[in-house]
CSV table of C-alpha atoms and ligand atoms in Angstrom, one decimal:
chain,number,residue,atom,x,y,z
A,248,UNK,CA,68.7,81.6,126.9
A,249,UNK,CA,65.6,83.6,128.0
A,250,UNK,CA,65.5,87.1,126.6
A,251,UNK,CA,65.5,90.1,128.8
A,252,UNK,CA,62.4,92.3,128.4
A,253,UNK,CA,62.4,95.8,126.9
A,254,UNK,CA,59.7,97.1,129.2
A,255,UNK,CA,58.0,100.1,127.6
A,256,UNK,CA,55.4,100.4,130.2
A,257,UNK,CA,57.9,100.8,133.1
A,258,UNK,CA,60.2,103.2,131.1
A,259,UNK,CA,57.1,105.2,130.0
A,260,UNK,CA,56.0,105.7,133.6
A,261,UNK,CA,59.5,107.1,134.4
A,262,UNK,CA,59.6,109.3,131.4
A,263,UNK,CA,56.1,110.6,131.8
A,264,UNK,CA,56.9,111.6,135.4
A,265,UNK,CA,59.8,113.7,134.0
A,266,UNK,CA,57.6,115.2,131.3
A,267,UNK,CA,55.2,116.2,134.1
A,268,UNK,CA,58.0,118.0,136.0
A,269,UNK,CA,59.0,119.9,132.8
A,270,UNK,CA,55.3,120.8,132.3
A,271,UNK,CA,55.1,122.1,135.9
A,272,UNK,CA,58.3,124.1,135.4
A,273,UNK,CA,56.9,126.0,132.4
A,274,UNK,CA,53.5,126.3,134.0
A,275,UNK,CA,55.3,128.6,136.5
A,276,UNK,CA,55.8,131.0,133.5
A,277,UNK,CA,52.1,130.9,132.8
A,278,UNK,CA,52.2,128.4,130.0
A,279,UNK,CA,50.5,125.0,130.0
A,280,UNK,CA,51.6,122.7,127.1
A,281,UNK,CA,48.6,122.0,124.9
A,282,UNK,CA,48.0,119.2,122.4
A,283,UNK,CA,45.2,119.1,119.9
A,284,UNK,CA,44.2,115.6,118.8
A,285,UNK,CA,42.1,115.4,115.7
A,286,UNK,CA,40.2,112.2,114.8
A,287,UNK,CA,38.1,111.9,111.6
A,288,UNK,CA,35.6,109.0,111.5
A,289,UNK,CA,34.9,106.2,113.8
A,290,UNK,CA,37.8,103.7,113.1
A,291,UNK,CA,37.7,101.6,116.4
A,292,UNK,CA,41.5,101.2,116.5
A,293,UNK,CA,42.1,104.9,116.0
A,294,UNK,CA,39.6,105.7,118.7
A,295,UNK,CA,41.5,103.5,121.1
A,296,UNK,CA,44.8,105.1,120.2
A,297,UNK,CA,43.4,108.6,120.6
A,298,UNK,CA,41.9,107.7,124.0
A,299,UNK,CA,45.4,106.5,125.1
A,300,UNK,CA,46.9,109.8,123.9
A,301,UNK,CA,44.4,111.9,125.7
A,302,UNK,CA,44.8,109.8,128.9
A,303,UNK,CA,48.6,110.3,128.7
A,304,UNK,CA,48.1,114.1,128.4
A,305,UNK,CA,46.3,114.0,131.8
A,306,UNK,CA,49.1,111.9,133.3
A,307,UNK,CA,51.8,114.2,131.9
A,308,UNK,CA,50.3,117.6,132.8
A,309,UNK,CA,49.5,118.4,129.1
A,310,UNK,CA,46.2,120.1,128.3
A,311,UNK,CA,44.4,118.1,125.5
A,312,UNK,CA,41.9,119.4,123.1
A,313,UNK,CA,40.1,116.6,121.3
A,314,UNK,CA,38.3,117.0,118.0
A,315,UNK,CA,36.1,114.1,116.8
A,316,UNK,CA,35.0,114.9,113.3
A,317,UNK,CA,32.4,112.9,111.3
A,318,UNK,CA,33.7,110.6,108.5
A,319,UNK,CA,32.1,112.9,105.9
A,320,UNK,CA,34.1,115.9,107.0
A,321,UNK,CA,35.5,117.5,103.8
A,322,UNK,CA,39.2,118.1,103.2
A,323,UNK,CA,38.5,121.9,103.2
A,324,UNK,CA,36.9,121.7,106.6
A,325,UNK,CA,39.8,119.7,108.1
A,326,UNK,CA,42.4,122.1,106.6
A,327,UNK,CA,40.4,125.0,108.0
A,328,UNK,CA,40.5,123.4,111.5
A,329,UNK,CA,44.3,122.9,111.2
A,330,UNK,CA,44.8,126.5,110.2
A,331,UNK,CA,42.8,127.6,113.3
A,332,UNK,CA,44.9,125.3,115.5
A,333,UNK,CA,48.1,126.6,113.8
A,334,UNK,CA,47.2,130.1,114.9
A,335,UNK,CA,46.0,129.2,118.4
A,336,UNK,CA,48.7,130.3,121.0
A,337,UNK,CA,47.4,127.7,123.5
A,338,UNK,CA,48.1,124.8,121.1
A,339,UNK,CA,51.7,123.7,120.9
A,340,UNK,CA,51.2,120.4,119.2
A,341,UNK,CA,48.8,119.1,116.6
A,342,UNK,CA,48.2,115.5,115.8
A,343,UNK,CA,45.8,114.3,113.1
A,344,UNK,CA,45.2,110.6,113.7
A,345,UNK,CA,45.9,108.4,110.6
A,346,UNK,CA,44.6,106.8,108.6
A,347,UNK,CA,42.2,109.4,107.2
A,348,UNK,CA,39.2,108.6,105.0
A,349,UNK,CA,40.0,108.1,101.3
A,350,UNK,CA,38.5,111.4,100.1
A,351,UNK,CA,41.1,113.4,102.1
A,352,UNK,CA,44.6,113.9,100.8
A,353,UNK,CA,46.9,112.9,103.7
A,354,UNK,CA,49.9,114.7,102.3
A,355,UNK,CA,48.1,118.0,102.0
A,356,UNK,CA,46.8,117.6,105.6
A,357,UNK,CA,50.3,116.8,107.0
A,358,UNK,CA,51.9,119.7,105.1
A,359,UNK,CA,49.3,122.1,106.4
A,360,UNK,CA,50.3,121.5,110.1
A,361,UNK,CA,52.8,124.2,111.2
A,362,UNK,CA,56.2,122.5,111.4
A,363,UNK,CA,56.8,123.8,114.9
A,364,UNK,CA,53.5,122.1,116.0
A,365,UNK,CA,54.1,118.9,114.1
A,366,UNK,CA,54.5,116.6,117.1
A,367,UNK,CA,54.2,113.5,115.0
A,368,UNK,CA,57.2,114.5,113.0
A,369,UNK,CA,55.4,113.7,109.7
A,370,UNK,CA,55.8,117.1,107.9
A,371,UNK,CA,58.2,116.9,104.9
A,372,UNK,CA,60.5,119.5,106.5
A,373,UNK,CA,60.7,117.6,109.8
A,374,UNK,CA,61.4,114.4,107.9
A,375,UNK,CA,64.1,116.4,106.1
A,376,UNK,CA,65.7,117.4,109.4
A,377,UNK,CA,65.7,113.8,110.5
A,378,UNK,CA,67.3,112.7,107.2
A,379,UNK,CA,70.0,115.2,107.7
A,380,UNK,CA,70.7,113.9,111.2
A,381,UNK,CA,69.3,116.8,113.3
A,382,UNK,CA,65.7,116.0,114.1
A,383,UNK,CA,63.6,118.7,115.8
A,384,UNK,CA,60.4,116.8,116.4
A,385,UNK,CA,61.3,113.1,115.8
A,386,UNK,CA,58.5,110.8,114.9
A,387,UNK,CA,57.2,109.1,117.9
A,388,UNK,CA,57.3,105.3,117.4
A,389,UNK,CA,60.9,105.1,116.2
A,390,UNK,CA,61.9,107.7,118.8
A,391,UNK,CA,60.3,105.4,121.4
A,392,UNK,CA,62.3,102.4,120.0
A,393,UNK,CA,65.5,104.3,120.3
A,394,UNK,CA,64.7,105.3,123.9
A,395,UNK,CA,64.0,101.6,124.8
A,396,UNK,CA,67.4,100.6,123.3
A,397,UNK,CA,69.2,103.4,125.1
A,398,UNK,CA,67.6,102.6,128.4
A,399,UNK,CA,68.7,98.9,128.0
A,400,UNK,CA,72.3,100.1,127.2
A,401,UNK,CA,72.1,98.7,123.7
A,402,UNK,CA,74.3,100.9,121.4
A,403,UNK,CA,73.4,100.5,117.7
A,404,UNK,CA,76.9,101.7,116.6
A,405,UNK,CA,78.5,99.1,114.4
A,406,UNK,CA,75.6,96.7,114.7
A,407,UNK,CA,73.6,95.1,111.9
A,408,UNK,CA,70.1,96.3,112.1
A,409,UNK,CA,67.2,95.0,110.1
A,410,UNK,CA,64.0,97.1,109.9
A,411,UNK,CA,61.0,95.1,108.6
A,412,UNK,CA,58.4,97.5,107.1
A,413,UNK,CA,59.1,100.6,105.1
A,414,UNK,CA,56.2,102.9,106.1
A,415,UNK,CA,56.5,106.6,106.4
A,416,UNK,CA,55.3,106.4,110.0
A,417,UNK,CA,57.7,103.7,111.3
A,418,UNK,CA,60.0,101.9,108.9
A,419,UNK,CA,61.7,104.8,107.1
A,420,UNK,CA,62.3,107.1,110.1
A,421,UNK,CA,63.4,104.0,112.1
A,422,UNK,CA,66.0,103.2,109.5
A,423,UNK,CA,67.2,106.8,109.6
A,424,UNK,CA,67.5,106.9,113.3
A,425,UNK,CA,69.5,103.7,113.5
A,426,UNK,CA,71.7,104.9,110.7
A,427,UNK,CA,72.4,108.2,112.4
A,428,UNK,CA,73.5,106.2,115.5
A,429,UNK,CA,76.0,104.2,113.5
A,430,UNK,CA,74.1,101.0,112.7
A,431,UNK,CA,74.4,99.2,109.3
A,432,UNK,CA,70.8,99.2,108.3
A,433,UNK,CA,68.8,97.0,106.0
A,434,UNK,CA,65.2,97.8,105.2
A,435,UNK,CA,63.0,94.8,104.3
A,436,UNK,CA,59.4,95.2,103.0
A,437,UNK,CA,56.6,93.4,101.3
A,438,UNK,CA,58.6,92.8,98.2
A,439,UNK,CA,61.7,91.5,99.9
A,440,UNK,CA,62.4,88.0,98.5
A,441,UNK,CA,63.9,86.2,101.4
A,442,UNK,CA,63.4,87.9,104.7
A,443,UNK,CA,65.4,85.3,106.7
A,444,UNK,CA,68.5,85.9,104.6
A,445,UNK,CA,68.6,89.4,106.1
A,446,UNK,CA,67.3,88.7,109.7
A,447,UNK,CA,69.8,85.9,110.4
A,448,UNK,CA,72.6,88.5,110.1
A,449,UNK,CA,70.9,91.1,112.4
A,450,UNK,CA,72.0,92.1,115.8
A,451,UNK,CA,68.9,94.2,116.1
A,452,UNK,CA,65.5,93.5,114.4
A,453,UNK,CA,62.7,96.1,114.4
A,454,UNK,CA,59.5,94.8,112.9
A,455,UNK,CA,56.6,96.9,111.9
A,456,UNK,CA,54.8,94.8,109.3
A,457,UNK,CA,51.3,94.2,110.7
A,458,UNK,CA,51.6,90.4,110.4
A,459,UNK,CA,51.1,88.2,113.5
A,460,UNK,CA,54.0,85.8,114.1
A,461,UNK,CA,56.0,87.0,111.1
A,462,UNK,CA,59.3,86.8,113.0
A,463,UNK,CA,60.0,83.2,114.0
A,464,UNK,CA,62.8,81.7,116.1
A,465,UNK,CA,64.7,80.2,113.2
A,466,UNK,CA,64.9,83.6,111.5
A,467,UNK,CA,67.1,85.2,114.2
A,468,UNK,CA,70.6,85.1,115.6
A,469,UNK,CA,71.0,83.8,119.1
A,470,UNK,CA,71.2,86.8,121.5
A,471,UNK,CA,69.6,89.3,119.0
A,472,UNK,CA,67.6,92.3,120.1
A,473,UNK,CA,64.0,92.0,118.8
A,474,UNK,CA,61.8,95.0,118.9
A,475,UNK,CA,58.1,94.4,118.0
A,476,UNK,CA,56.1,97.4,116.7
A,477,UNK,CA,53.2,95.3,115.5
A,478,UNK,CA,49.7,95.6,117.0
A,479,UNK,CA,47.4,93.0,115.6
A,480,UNK,CA,43.9,92.0,116.9
A,481,UNK,CA,43.3,88.3,116.5
A,482,UNK,CA,39.8,86.9,115.9
A,483,UNK,CA,39.5,85.9,119.6
A,484,UNK,CA,40.0,89.6,120.5
A,485,UNK,CA,43.6,89.2,121.9
A,486,UNK,CA,46.3,91.7,120.8
A,487,UNK,CA,49.6,90.3,119.5
A,488,UNK,CA,52.6,91.8,117.8
A,489,UNK,CA,54.5,90.7,114.7
A,490,UNK,CA,56.9,88.4,116.6
A,491,UNK,CA,56.2,84.8,117.7
A,492,UNK,CA,57.0,86.0,121.2
A,493,UNK,CA,56.9,82.6,123.1
A,494,UNK,CA,59.3,81.0,120.7
A,495,UNK,CA,61.6,83.9,119.9
A,496,UNK,CA,62.1,84.9,123.6
A,497,UNK,CA,63.9,81.5,124.1
A,498,UNK,CA,66.6,82.6,121.6
A,499,UNK,CA,66.8,86.4,121.6
A,500,UNK,CA,68.9,88.5,124.0
A,501,UNK,CA,66.3,91.2,124.4
A,502,UNK,CA,62.7,91.3,123.3
A,503,UNK,CA,59.8,93.9,123.5
A,504,UNK,CA,56.4,92.4,124.5
A,505,UNK,CA,53.1,93.4,122.9
A,506,UNK,CA,51.3,94.9,124.7
A,507,UNK,CA,53.6,96.8,127.0
A,508,UNK,CA,56.6,97.4,124.8
A,509,UNK,CA,56.7,99.9,122.0
A,510,UNK,CA,53.0,101.0,122.2
A,511,UNK,CA,53.3,103.0,125.5
A,512,UNK,CA,56.6,104.5,124.3
A,513,UNK,CA,55.0,105.9,121.2
A,514,UNK,CA,52.5,107.8,123.3
A,515,UNK,CA,55.3,108.9,125.8
A,516,UNK,CA,57.4,110.3,122.9
A,517,UNK,CA,54.3,112.3,121.8
A,518,UNK,CA,54.2,113.8,125.2
A,519,UNK,CA,58.0,114.6,125.0
A,520,UNK,CA,57.5,116.2,121.6
A,521,UNK,CA,54.6,118.3,122.9
A,522,UNK,CA,56.8,119.5,125.8
A,523,UNK,CA,59.6,120.2,123.3
A,524,UNK,CA,57.2,122.2,121.1
A,525,UNK,CA,55.9,124.2,124.1
A,526,UNK,CA,59.5,124.9,125.3
A,527,UNK,CA,60.5,126.1,121.8
A,528,UNK,CA,57.4,128.3,121.8
A,529,UNK,CA,58.3,129.7,125.2
A,530,UNK,CA,61.9,130.4,124.2
A,531,UNK,CA,60.8,132.2,121.0
A,532,UNK,CA,58.4,134.3,123.1
A,533,UNK,CA,61.1,135.2,125.6
A,534,UNK,CA,63.4,136.2,122.7
A,535,UNK,CA,60.8,138.7,121.3
B,71,GUN,N1,48.3,106.0,113.2
B,71,GUN,C1,49.1,105.0,113.5
B,71,GUN,N2,50.2,105.5,114.2
B,71,GUN,C2,50.1,106.8,114.2
B,71,GUN,C3,50.9,107.9,114.7
B,71,GUN,O1,52.0,107.6,115.3
B,71,GUN,N3,50.4,109.1,114.5
B,71,GUN,C4,49.3,109.4,113.9
B,71,GUN,N4,48.9,110.7,113.8
B,71,GUN,N5,48.5,108.5,113.4
B,71,GUN,C5,48.9,107.2,113.6
């Protein structure tokens, strides 16, 4: 068997064209969706991600405001910027790129972003909505994975799903989204004793561990759906995921490549959330 490809690049192109149409529709009412992207420090990976997000805004008809703050920016200064953006009528989404420097309290920063502008879906209240099964602004990477599965006609209902990685950004919201769609979900993490014991039973594996080649052919069921959220830079400069792609693709039913799988979908879901936030803003304005 050779796995079919979950092509995030192709799906993203289609979805971004739709976002653009929605942006044009609300522009007719004098409103251009706006996303503020805040980067603190010079982390090269974060700079790359932020560049991709700003480029996607151009493609999707979203106005982007980029704030590059020096590494020494104090927490108070960052919170003051977020408060200004919260109050800015032209800004519908606010994204603070993570990780932040150690002297800044991430939780305080995320809780300061107005929930209706929290396009990352990281605010505790948005996480609460997701947990209760009615997300308003779902976090982007897991929402991108769900969109890839839906596009391929893969219904999680009744399936065994294993999520590898329990981060707040990917693993936990991923598990909640799969659960809300009827999957039986197991979350594995750095302290899981025997990963293979879980993955061999999985119909769907989503891996977000940051370990190149963590998922090997002998760890999966024949025909399983393998979604790779990992982005790892090897010493030779190449980018690989968390799955041993060349081996696993000969046994899996579906597999997402890196690059070109989940990565572009994360950015596309950010555009979708920005549009959603702008549309909420517009309907609230019309109701006034
Ligand atoms: N750093 C890594 N992934 C993400 C993400 O999805 N959003 C933000 N804000 N920072 C990140």
